[in-house]
Amino acid sequence: SAASDVYKRQTLVAFLAVVIGFLTIAPSEMSFDDAGYNSKNVLEHLQVIADKPHSVTDYEAHEEVRQYVLNVSKGFVGEENVRERNYLTPSNKNPTDGIEYVGADLVEANEIDCEYDIRNVLACLNGKSETGVLLVAHYDSRGNIKRYGELAKSYGAGDDGYGVATLLELMRYFSERKDALENSVYFLFTDSEEPNMYGSLLESKNTELMNKVNLVINVEARGMNGAVYMFETSLKNNKVIKLFRKAESPVTYSVAPAVYSVMTNYTDFTNFLAAGKNGLNFSTLNDINDYHVPSDCYANVNTATVQHYGEQLLPIVEEYVSDAVYSDMNYFDGTHDAVFFNFLPEVFVSYSSVTAVVLAVCVLLALTALIVVGALKKQFDFKSWGKYIGFVLIGLAIAVAVGMVVSLVTARLNGYPWSLVNVRSACSDWILVLTAGAIFAVLHFAAKHLLRSDGLRMFNFAAVTVQAILNLIVAIALSGASFLFLIPALAGVIYLAAEHFVKNVWGKRTVAYLSLFCIVCIFVPLIFSLQYALTIGGLAALTALAYFPFSVLLPMLYGEIREGKAQEKPEEAATASAQ
């Protein structure tokens, strides 16, 4: 039947979009070639680093990891280019013979005190210019319990063995090319990140180092699997993002840095941002069930994830060290923020926040023009438009409420207090899929039984109106998140224009299918990525994010279904007449 064919076409397009979307955030296969980033070397480092839990209070194991980092670094860059940055704290309970301490004035000035000393390691590959990029990773593992679900005694394979081993492999690679370096590379292995970020705080106050660094790249891990995300940048990041574009297989969405910038955040990168440095922050996000627990161990290391760190970081650093233009200490001081997101595999879209505002205004003006044209032709019902805007907002409220309830129930069933970013569940992906699917099914049922044919068009106008207004507000207030509303709003405006001006039925259908493909291809991997970052505790935000584009797609897709059913009725009548 015609309606059945419509369902099949829509399902096929959506399925292809989901597959291609997930390929966009799929990490890479391993490499064993020393001519590039060699994952085998990284795995060898990880075997040593993650042999035992090595928190700041696991004194012997902690010192073993530090000595390993020291010795490997000296082998790559020379003993004269490796410095021990050890800081003695007033309440130190771990005195060690032969340790030389520095920065007593920094410890006192920043009122730092804890029961252990802080032992950073700083290595340098000197370029023609002493201006350089600072690569940061912390070598202490999680050792204390502060939140439910964190069982302590992590082996630190992911957090932050991934970061430490990545830096050591990058050190090997660039040490073999040190004669060609235009700019310097500084490798900082920080201590005490897990309990209080004191290691990075002290180095961010170290003016001797900070006066040489114009870019900071922090390498973290929150889980063991999946893609490595660039999830945070400095403010006014347009020049930083220009450099980031050199990464191979980049995975990032500007909504993450935008939202992260207004949330409380805790990584070493935070201290360098406070010191006024520009930079990038990288991390795995999946799976939180292996984060800060004993299963953060070598047995659960993901080789594709290990490779993905190198594929993104090596080209960025290689570009930096090979061009003297980056030796300007003020080079990365940008003028505006960038908006960016992944679309297709290896397709990274970025544009300025100014462009985001211009696009938002253009979409709103185009929508206004369509409304005016419809009103002049007496084809636009303002009362119905207002009613359906109310329906759209009610649907949003329902989606948020359902997401909140499910996240609260999930937290309770798993025995954790509810938290936006720390509700662990072994079935988080399925909870997200089933919750969003249930909401979509209810909306589809409502559209089927409550919307007349003319109501679909007004519902579309209403959904696009909400998107267009939010797009303009967010483009001005939080530009990095504006694409979330731009894409559905733009698709909706184009569809409404095609519906009004294009007489060929396949012209309108083409717009609908392209809208379906683009929205699903972008939003499905994005929503799953945010679920990895927020955990199922953020389900209310995730269902809202899924609802917005679906509210625009629904009248497009259901309109075609009704057209298919309308085609069936004349055929049925003709068949009955012939009989």
XYZ file of C-alpha atoms in Angstrom:
579
model
C 0.000 0.000 0.000
C 1.003 3.637 -0.422
C 1.051 4.283 3.346
C 3.174 1.178 3.895
C 5.659 2.404 1.275
C 5.888 5.731 3.078
C 6.669 4.012 6.382
C 9.361 1.908 4.695
C 11.005 4.939 3.063
C 11.034 6.925 6.288
C 12.370 3.986 8.294
C 15.138 3.345 5.750
C 16.253 6.984 5.751
C 16.225 7.125 9.560
C 18.152 3.829 9.824
C 20.871 4.995 7.412
C 21.137 8.280 9.285
C 21.570 6.480 12.634
C 24.285 4.177 11.253
C 26.209 7.012 9.600
C 25.744 9.183 12.678
C 27.299 6.611 14.975
C 30.166 6.094 12.517
C 30.890 9.799 13.018
C 31.743 9.219 16.680
C 33.351 5.788 16.296
C 37.027 5.651 17.388
C 39.815 4.323 15.201
C 41.684 1.076 14.765
C 45.107 0.595 16.332
C 48.360 1.555 14.690
C 51.686 -0.188 15.325
C 53.851 2.129 13.250
C 56.532 4.163 15.029
C 56.448 6.572 12.111
C 53.230 7.860 13.625
C 51.371 7.461 16.895
C 51.997 3.857 17.946
C 49.257 2.393 20.154
C 51.486 -0.549 21.068
C 53.835 1.817 22.885
C 50.902 3.364 24.707
C 49.677 -0.045 25.856
C 53.135 -0.895 27.202
C 53.131 2.298 29.266
C 49.640 1.528 30.523
C 50.656 -1.915 31.748
C 53.159 -0.292 34.098
C 51.070 2.720 35.099
C 47.959 0.667 35.901
C 49.730 -2.191 37.668
C 48.459 -1.028 41.105
C 46.172 1.620 42.546
C 48.395 4.697 42.899
C 46.491 7.493 44.563
C 48.247 10.207 46.570
C 47.901 8.037 49.697
C 49.134 4.814 48.050
C 52.638 6.099 48.716
C 54.779 3.276 47.345
C 52.748 2.620 44.182
C 52.362 6.361 43.608
C 56.131 6.816 43.763
C 56.690 3.864 41.415
C 54.521 5.510 38.756
C 56.303 8.841 39.238
C 59.702 7.191 38.867
C 58.513 5.440 35.713
C 57.353 8.737 34.210
C 60.642 10.379 35.209
C 62.812 7.632 33.717
C 60.878 7.347 30.437
C 60.877 11.130 30.035
C 64.632 11.337 30.647
C 65.176 8.642 28.054
C 63.239 10.621 25.445
C 64.288 14.242 26.085
C 67.466 13.911 28.157
C 67.925 14.207 31.911
C 68.786 17.885 31.620
C 65.329 18.618 30.173
C 63.331 16.924 32.940
C 62.551 18.737 36.166
C 61.012 17.434 39.362
C 58.514 19.984 40.677
C 58.026 18.739 44.233
C 56.083 20.815 46.754
C 56.209 20.225 50.522
C 52.961 20.756 52.434
C 52.807 21.706 56.140
C 50.905 18.550 57.161
C 52.907 16.129 55.017
C 52.919 12.552 56.418
C 55.066 11.072 53.661
C 58.603 12.415 54.153
C 61.005 10.924 51.616
C 64.774 11.103 51.732
C 66.434 12.630 48.701
C 63.413 14.650 47.549
C 64.249 18.224 46.592
C 61.366 20.616 47.154
C 60.552 23.834 45.331
C 57.925 26.591 45.458
C 57.502 27.021 49.205
C 56.263 30.540 48.487
C 53.576 29.176 46.105
C 52.363 26.657 48.688
C 52.105 29.358 51.335
C 50.580 32.017 49.073
C 47.828 29.641 47.911
C 47.225 28.239 51.408
C 47.742 24.665 50.233
C 47.870 21.964 52.869
C 47.265 18.225 52.832
C 48.745 15.077 54.349
C 50.960 14.314 51.348
C 53.476 16.244 49.312
C 52.783 17.127 45.686
C 55.194 15.778 43.073
C 54.843 17.069 39.537
C 57.096 16.114 36.632
C 57.920 18.634 33.893
C 59.730 17.655 30.691
C 60.631 19.874 27.760
C 61.469 19.490 24.102
C 63.093 22.771 23.161
C 62.272 24.349 19.822
C 63.829 27.371 18.161
C 61.412 29.454 20.233
C 60.942 28.830 23.956
C 57.264 29.672 23.480
C 55.436 26.377 23.573
C 52.364 24.254 24.048
C 51.821 22.678 27.466
C 50.502 19.091 27.365
C 48.994 18.068 30.701
C 47.906 14.762 32.267
C 47.715 13.665 35.904
C 49.365 10.468 37.078
C 47.579 9.941 40.408
C 44.597 7.581 40.430
C 41.333 7.858 42.358
C 41.788 6.700 45.924
C 39.138 8.207 48.169
C 35.379 7.775 48.207
C 33.373 10.987 47.977
C 30.421 10.017 45.792
C 28.148 7.000 45.647
C 29.162 4.491 43.028
C 32.860 5.261 43.343
C 34.404 2.257 45.057
C 37.902 3.760 45.350
C 41.125 1.886 44.583
C 40.988 2.644 40.873
C 44.009 1.355 38.974
C 44.009 4.508 36.880
C 44.315 2.838 33.477
C 41.804 5.225 31.949
C 41.798 8.067 34.462
C 44.383 9.148 33.769
C 46.662 6.444 32.459
C 45.248 7.203 29.019
C 46.468 10.773 29.345
C 49.893 9.951 30.797
C 50.633 7.222 28.248
C 49.442 9.449 25.408
C 51.837 12.196 26.490
C 54.727 9.727 26.729
C 54.033 8.481 23.195
C 53.827 12.042 21.882
C 57.119 12.730 23.673
C 58.723 9.791 21.851
C 57.403 10.936 18.501
C 58.543 14.541 18.784
C 61.873 13.703 20.454
C 62.778 11.881 17.230
C 62.072 15.113 15.334
C 63.411 17.626 17.848
C 65.779 19.306 15.389
C 62.819 20.459 13.277
C 60.811 22.048 16.097
C 60.026 25.724 15.582
C 58.261 25.965 18.941
C 58.728 24.090 22.200
C 56.641 21.330 23.736
C 56.249 21.113 27.513
C 54.966 17.894 29.079
C 53.481 18.283 32.557
C 52.530 15.224 34.596
C 50.568 16.565 37.534
C 50.015 15.094 40.965
C 47.013 15.375 43.302
C 44.436 16.011 40.592
C 41.901 13.596 41.993
C 41.479 15.032 45.508
C 42.040 18.748 44.918
C 43.876 19.603 41.641
C 46.768 21.031 43.662
C 49.451 19.918 41.207
C 48.041 21.925 38.328
C 47.140 24.840 40.613
C 50.772 25.241 41.680
C 52.106 25.036 38.116
C 49.506 27.519 36.916
C 51.107 29.934 39.421
C 54.619 29.089 38.242
C 55.382 32.261 36.279
C 58.619 30.873 34.842
C 56.610 28.200 33.025
C 53.476 30.219 32.329
C 55.483 32.989 30.637
C 56.534 30.441 28.003
C 53.163 28.775 27.389
C 50.476 30.199 25.080
C 48.409 27.019 24.625
C 47.388 24.285 27.081
C 46.107 20.865 26.027
C 44.767 18.757 28.880
C 44.296 15.018 28.361
C 41.735 13.346 30.642
C 39.506 10.267 30.778
C 36.009 9.653 32.160
C 35.469 6.042 31.292
C 37.352 3.528 29.184
C 35.569 3.231 25.839
C 34.364 5.053 22.788
C 35.497 8.192 21.061
C 37.752 10.815 22.575
C 35.898 14.128 22.742
C 37.274 17.621 22.753
C 34.810 18.750 25.389
C 36.117 22.086 26.653
C 37.922 25.144 25.313
C 38.956 28.542 26.532
C 36.659 31.490 25.906
C 36.822 33.363 22.579
C 38.063 30.150 21.037
C 38.001 30.959 17.311
C 41.792 30.698 16.901
C 42.019 27.620 19.096
C 39.353 25.894 17.009
C 41.206 26.843 13.832
C 44.153 24.816 15.149
C 41.864 22.010 16.331
C 40.650 21.557 12.760
C 44.039 19.931 12.039
C 42.967 16.888 14.094
C 42.184 13.659 12.297
C 38.787 12.121 13.090
C 37.806 15.037 15.356
C 34.849 14.477 17.661
C 33.307 17.465 19.370
C 30.151 19.525 19.720
C 30.310 23.159 20.772
C 27.293 22.628 23.027
C 29.636 20.806 25.437
C 32.143 23.693 25.892
C 29.233 26.148 25.976
C 27.390 24.315 28.752
C 30.588 23.285 30.542
C 31.632 26.950 30.720
C 28.649 27.795 32.945
C 28.862 24.658 35.118
C 31.164 23.832 38.012
C 33.978 21.772 36.495
C 36.905 19.897 37.943
C 39.919 19.058 35.804
C 43.472 20.367 35.714
C 42.410 22.466 32.739
C 40.310 24.604 35.102
C 43.377 26.023 36.838
C 45.083 26.977 33.586
C 41.931 28.685 32.350
C 41.902 30.664 35.596
C 45.485 31.677 34.811
C 44.279 33.166 31.513
C 45.574 30.454 29.201
C 43.924 29.336 25.969
C 43.550 25.693 25.180
C 41.691 22.440 24.627
C 40.494 19.691 26.953
C 40.141 16.083 25.731
C 38.509 13.071 27.367
C 36.750 9.798 26.816
C 33.165 9.879 28.083
C 31.966 6.287 27.886
C 31.584 4.341 30.186
C 31.110 6.004 33.601
C 30.620 2.554 35.174
C 34.407 2.083 34.804
C 35.202 5.526 36.238
C 36.762 5.949 39.704
C 36.266 2.252 40.474
C 38.512 -0.850 40.477
C 37.358 -1.782 36.964
C 39.356 1.207 35.705
C 42.164 -1.243 35.008
C 44.324 -2.527 32.180
C 41.965 -5.425 31.428
C 39.310 -2.919 30.317
C 41.540 -0.719 28.152
C 40.015 -0.058 24.731
C 42.626 -0.077 21.989
C 40.534 1.944 19.531
C 40.082 4.652 22.167
C 43.825 4.695 22.794
C 44.411 5.254 19.081
C 41.807 8.005 18.880
C 43.718 10.121 21.402
C 46.734 10.083 19.128
C 44.820 10.669 15.910
C 43.440 13.919 17.260
C 46.356 15.192 19.311
C 49.383 14.402 17.161
C 48.345 16.485 14.099
C 47.413 19.424 16.344
C 50.778 19.424 18.131
C 52.644 18.774 14.879
C 51.040 21.822 13.292
C 51.874 23.896 16.359
C 55.552 22.964 16.540
C 56.160 23.278 12.798
C 55.008 26.866 12.237
C 56.797 29.876 13.778
C 53.561 31.874 13.676
C 52.499 30.134 16.906
C 55.506 31.511 18.790
C 53.580 34.725 19.398
C 52.459 34.554 23.038
C 49.210 36.305 22.118
C 48.461 34.274 19.009
C 45.514 32.344 20.469
C 43.782 35.371 21.955
C 40.585 35.172 19.922
C 37.863 37.678 19.180
C 34.797 35.461 19.400
C 33.581 31.934 20.083
C 33.081 29.339 17.382
C 30.057 27.103 16.820
C 30.982 23.589 15.710
C 29.711 20.040 15.440
C 30.290 16.702 13.726
C 28.001 15.895 10.830
C 29.257 12.994 8.714
C 32.376 10.877 9.278
C 35.383 13.195 8.863
C 33.070 16.191 8.264
C 33.559 18.887 10.895
C 31.374 21.989 10.608
C 32.380 25.259 12.279
C 31.442 28.916 11.981
C 31.631 32.019 14.140
C 29.229 33.120 16.855
C 28.558 36.212 14.751
C 27.477 33.985 11.886
C 25.261 32.081 14.335
C 23.392 35.293 15.186
C 23.097 36.253 11.514
C 21.732 32.806 10.634
C 19.267 32.982 13.529
C 17.985 36.361 12.347
C 17.706 35.141 8.738
C 15.726 32.054 9.766
C 13.365 34.169 11.872
C 12.898 36.658 9.038
C 12.230 33.839 6.543
C 9.643 32.356 8.896
C 8.029 35.771 9.334
C 7.884 36.211 5.556
C 6.123 32.850 5.158
C 3.593 33.833 7.813
C 2.952 37.188 6.132
C 2.516 35.545 2.715
C 0.114 33.017 4.215
C -1.845 35.741 6.002
C -2.160 37.858 2.844
C -3.542 34.840 0.998
C -5.828 34.083 3.958
C -4.100 30.735 4.374
C -2.741 31.373 7.851
C -4.827 30.994 11.014
C -3.234 33.024 13.823
C -5.541 31.555 16.452
C -4.644 28.013 15.460
C -0.941 28.984 15.342
C -1.065 30.249 18.925
C -2.930 27.139 20.060
C -0.356 24.820 18.568
C 2.531 26.807 20.067
C 0.885 25.978 23.381
C 0.705 22.314 22.368
C 4.420 22.321 21.485
C 5.326 23.777 24.877
C 3.057 21.305 26.683
C 4.748 18.466 24.819
C 8.134 19.848 25.891
C 7.002 19.969 29.519
C 5.808 16.355 29.306
C 9.116 15.218 27.771
C 11.115 16.942 30.508
C 8.860 15.585 33.266
C 9.067 12.021 31.959
C 12.850 12.266 31.643
C 13.157 13.611 35.179
C 10.967 10.910 36.675
C 12.837 8.114 34.878
C 16.223 9.470 35.974
C 15.053 9.740 39.596
C 13.682 6.190 39.531
C 16.885 4.882 37.930
C 19.016 6.540 40.600
C 16.844 5.105 43.362
C 16.818 1.584 41.910
C 20.607 1.634 41.624
C 21.014 2.971 45.148
C 22.521 6.368 44.284
C 21.408 9.879 45.175
C 20.188 11.725 42.094
C 22.794 13.866 40.355
C 22.738 15.574 36.982
C 26.105 14.089 36.028
C 26.628 11.030 38.190
C 23.790 8.485 38.040
C 25.322 5.166 37.058
C 23.371 2.407 35.381
C 24.401 -0.632 33.383
C 21.520 -0.024 30.952
C 21.784 3.735 30.378
C 21.652 3.509 26.581
C 18.495 1.398 26.631
C 16.859 3.628 29.230
C 17.486 6.612 26.953
C 16.174 4.799 23.858
C 13.056 3.445 25.555
C 12.206 6.742 27.253
C 12.624 8.804 24.093
C 10.807 6.139 22.067
C 7.854 6.176 24.467
C 7.621 9.971 24.277
C 7.769 9.897 20.469
C 5.101 7.178 20.339
C 2.748 9.254 22.486
C 3.336 12.319 20.317
C 2.733 10.282 17.161
C -0.503 8.914 18.632
C -1.599 12.434 19.585
C -0.848 13.734 16.083
C -2.788 10.862 14.540
C -5.920 11.454 16.594
C -5.881 15.184 17.392
C -4.502 16.896 14.303
C -6.549 17.446 11.187
C -4.776 17.826 7.831
C -4.743 21.627 8.088
C -3.676 21.272 11.725
C -0.451 19.544 10.692
C 0.625 22.625 8.755
C -0.115 24.968 11.671
C 1.590 22.595 14.082
C 4.643 22.761 11.833
C 4.560 26.556 11.897
C 4.232 26.464 15.677
C 7.150 24.038 16.179
C 9.395 26.013 13.834
C 8.431 29.267 15.559
C 9.516 27.917 18.944
C 12.790 26.678 17.430
C 13.494 29.946 15.614
C 12.919 32.096 18.712
C 15.051 29.837 20.906
C 17.726 29.804 18.206
C 18.035 33.588 18.300
C 18.073 33.724 22.118
C 20.695 30.989 22.442
C 22.817 32.391 19.580
C 23.124 35.612 21.567
C 23.413 34.182 25.083
C 25.213 30.815 24.593
C 26.286 30.644 20.966
C 27.936 27.208 21.154
C 24.543 25.581 21.735
C 22.721 27.517 18.997
C 23.111 24.843 16.306
C 20.781 22.631 18.352
C 17.927 24.965 17.387
C 19.257 26.261 14.073
C 19.229 22.890 12.320
C 15.560 21.981 13.056
C 14.416 25.582 12.523
C 16.186 25.826 9.171
C 14.833 22.440 8.053
C 11.337 23.470 9.087
C 11.471 26.813 7.258
C 12.711 25.155 4.063
C 9.949 22.551 4.289
C 7.249 25.189 4.846
C 8.574 27.155 1.863
C 8.576 24.018 -0.291
C 5.050 23.214 0.841
C 3.892 26.667 -0.249
C 5.886 27.241 -3.449
C 6.778 23.763 -4.812
C 3.910 22.015 -6.575
C 5.716 18.757 -7.298
C 4.957 16.321 -4.469
C 8.450 14.824 -4.648
C 9.989 18.259 -4.150
C 8.379 18.487 -0.734
C 9.177 14.864 0.030
C 12.842 15.397 -0.833
C 13.033 18.245 1.676
C 11.328 16.054 4.285
C 13.714 13.126 3.731
C 16.799 15.363 3.724
C 15.568 16.976 6.940
C 15.005 13.538 8.476
C 18.468 12.350 7.466
C 20.351 15.457 8.610
C 18.534 15.808 11.926
C 18.837 12.133 12.850
C 22.466 11.941 11.665
C 23.447 14.902 13.866
C 21.181 14.558 16.881
C 21.279 10.810 17.600
C 25.065 10.580 18.167
C 25.003 13.976 19.885
C 22.311 12.907 22.363
C 24.120 9.657 23.117
C 27.370 11.590 23.566
C 25.691 13.929 26.034
C 24.228 10.930 27.831
C 27.769 9.609 28.282
C 28.795 12.991 29.703
C 25.749 13.740 31.851
C 24.827 10.124 32.673
C 21.178 9.116 32.912
C 20.860 11.799 35.596
C 20.609 14.304 32.769
C 17.753 12.445 31.076
C 15.350 15.392 31.415
C 17.721 17.555 29.371
C 18.263 14.739 26.870
C 14.542 14.146 26.290
C 14.065 17.896 25.786
C 16.916 17.918 23.291
C 15.340 14.982 21.427
C 11.869 16.520 21.555
C 12.761 19.784 19.812
C 13.837 18.342 16.433
C 11.169 15.638 16.613
C 8.454 18.283 17.000
C 9.570 19.740 13.658
C 9.904 16.383 11.910
C 6.573 15.014 13.139
C 4.239 17.097 10.934
C 6.538 16.605 7.931
C 6.582 12.831 8.237
C 3.006 12.338 9.360
C 1.805 14.613 6.576
C 3.319 12.255 4.009
C 1.769 9.258 5.780
C -1.659 10.861 5.514
C -1.053 11.570 1.843
C -0.240 7.882 1.359
C -3.427 6.832 3.116
C -5.427 9.310 1.026
C -4.044 7.687 -2.120
C -5.241 4.302 -0.915
C -8.884 5.365 -0.561
C -9.521 6.109 -4.281
C -7.831 2.809 -5.144
C -10.050 0.961 -2.665
C -13.147 2.709 -4.070
C -12.152 1.807 -7.630
C -11.607 -1.814 -6.639
C -14.995 -1.995 -4.919
C -16.709 -0.456 -7.962
C -15.093 -2.985 -10.296
C -16.255 -5.832 -8.094
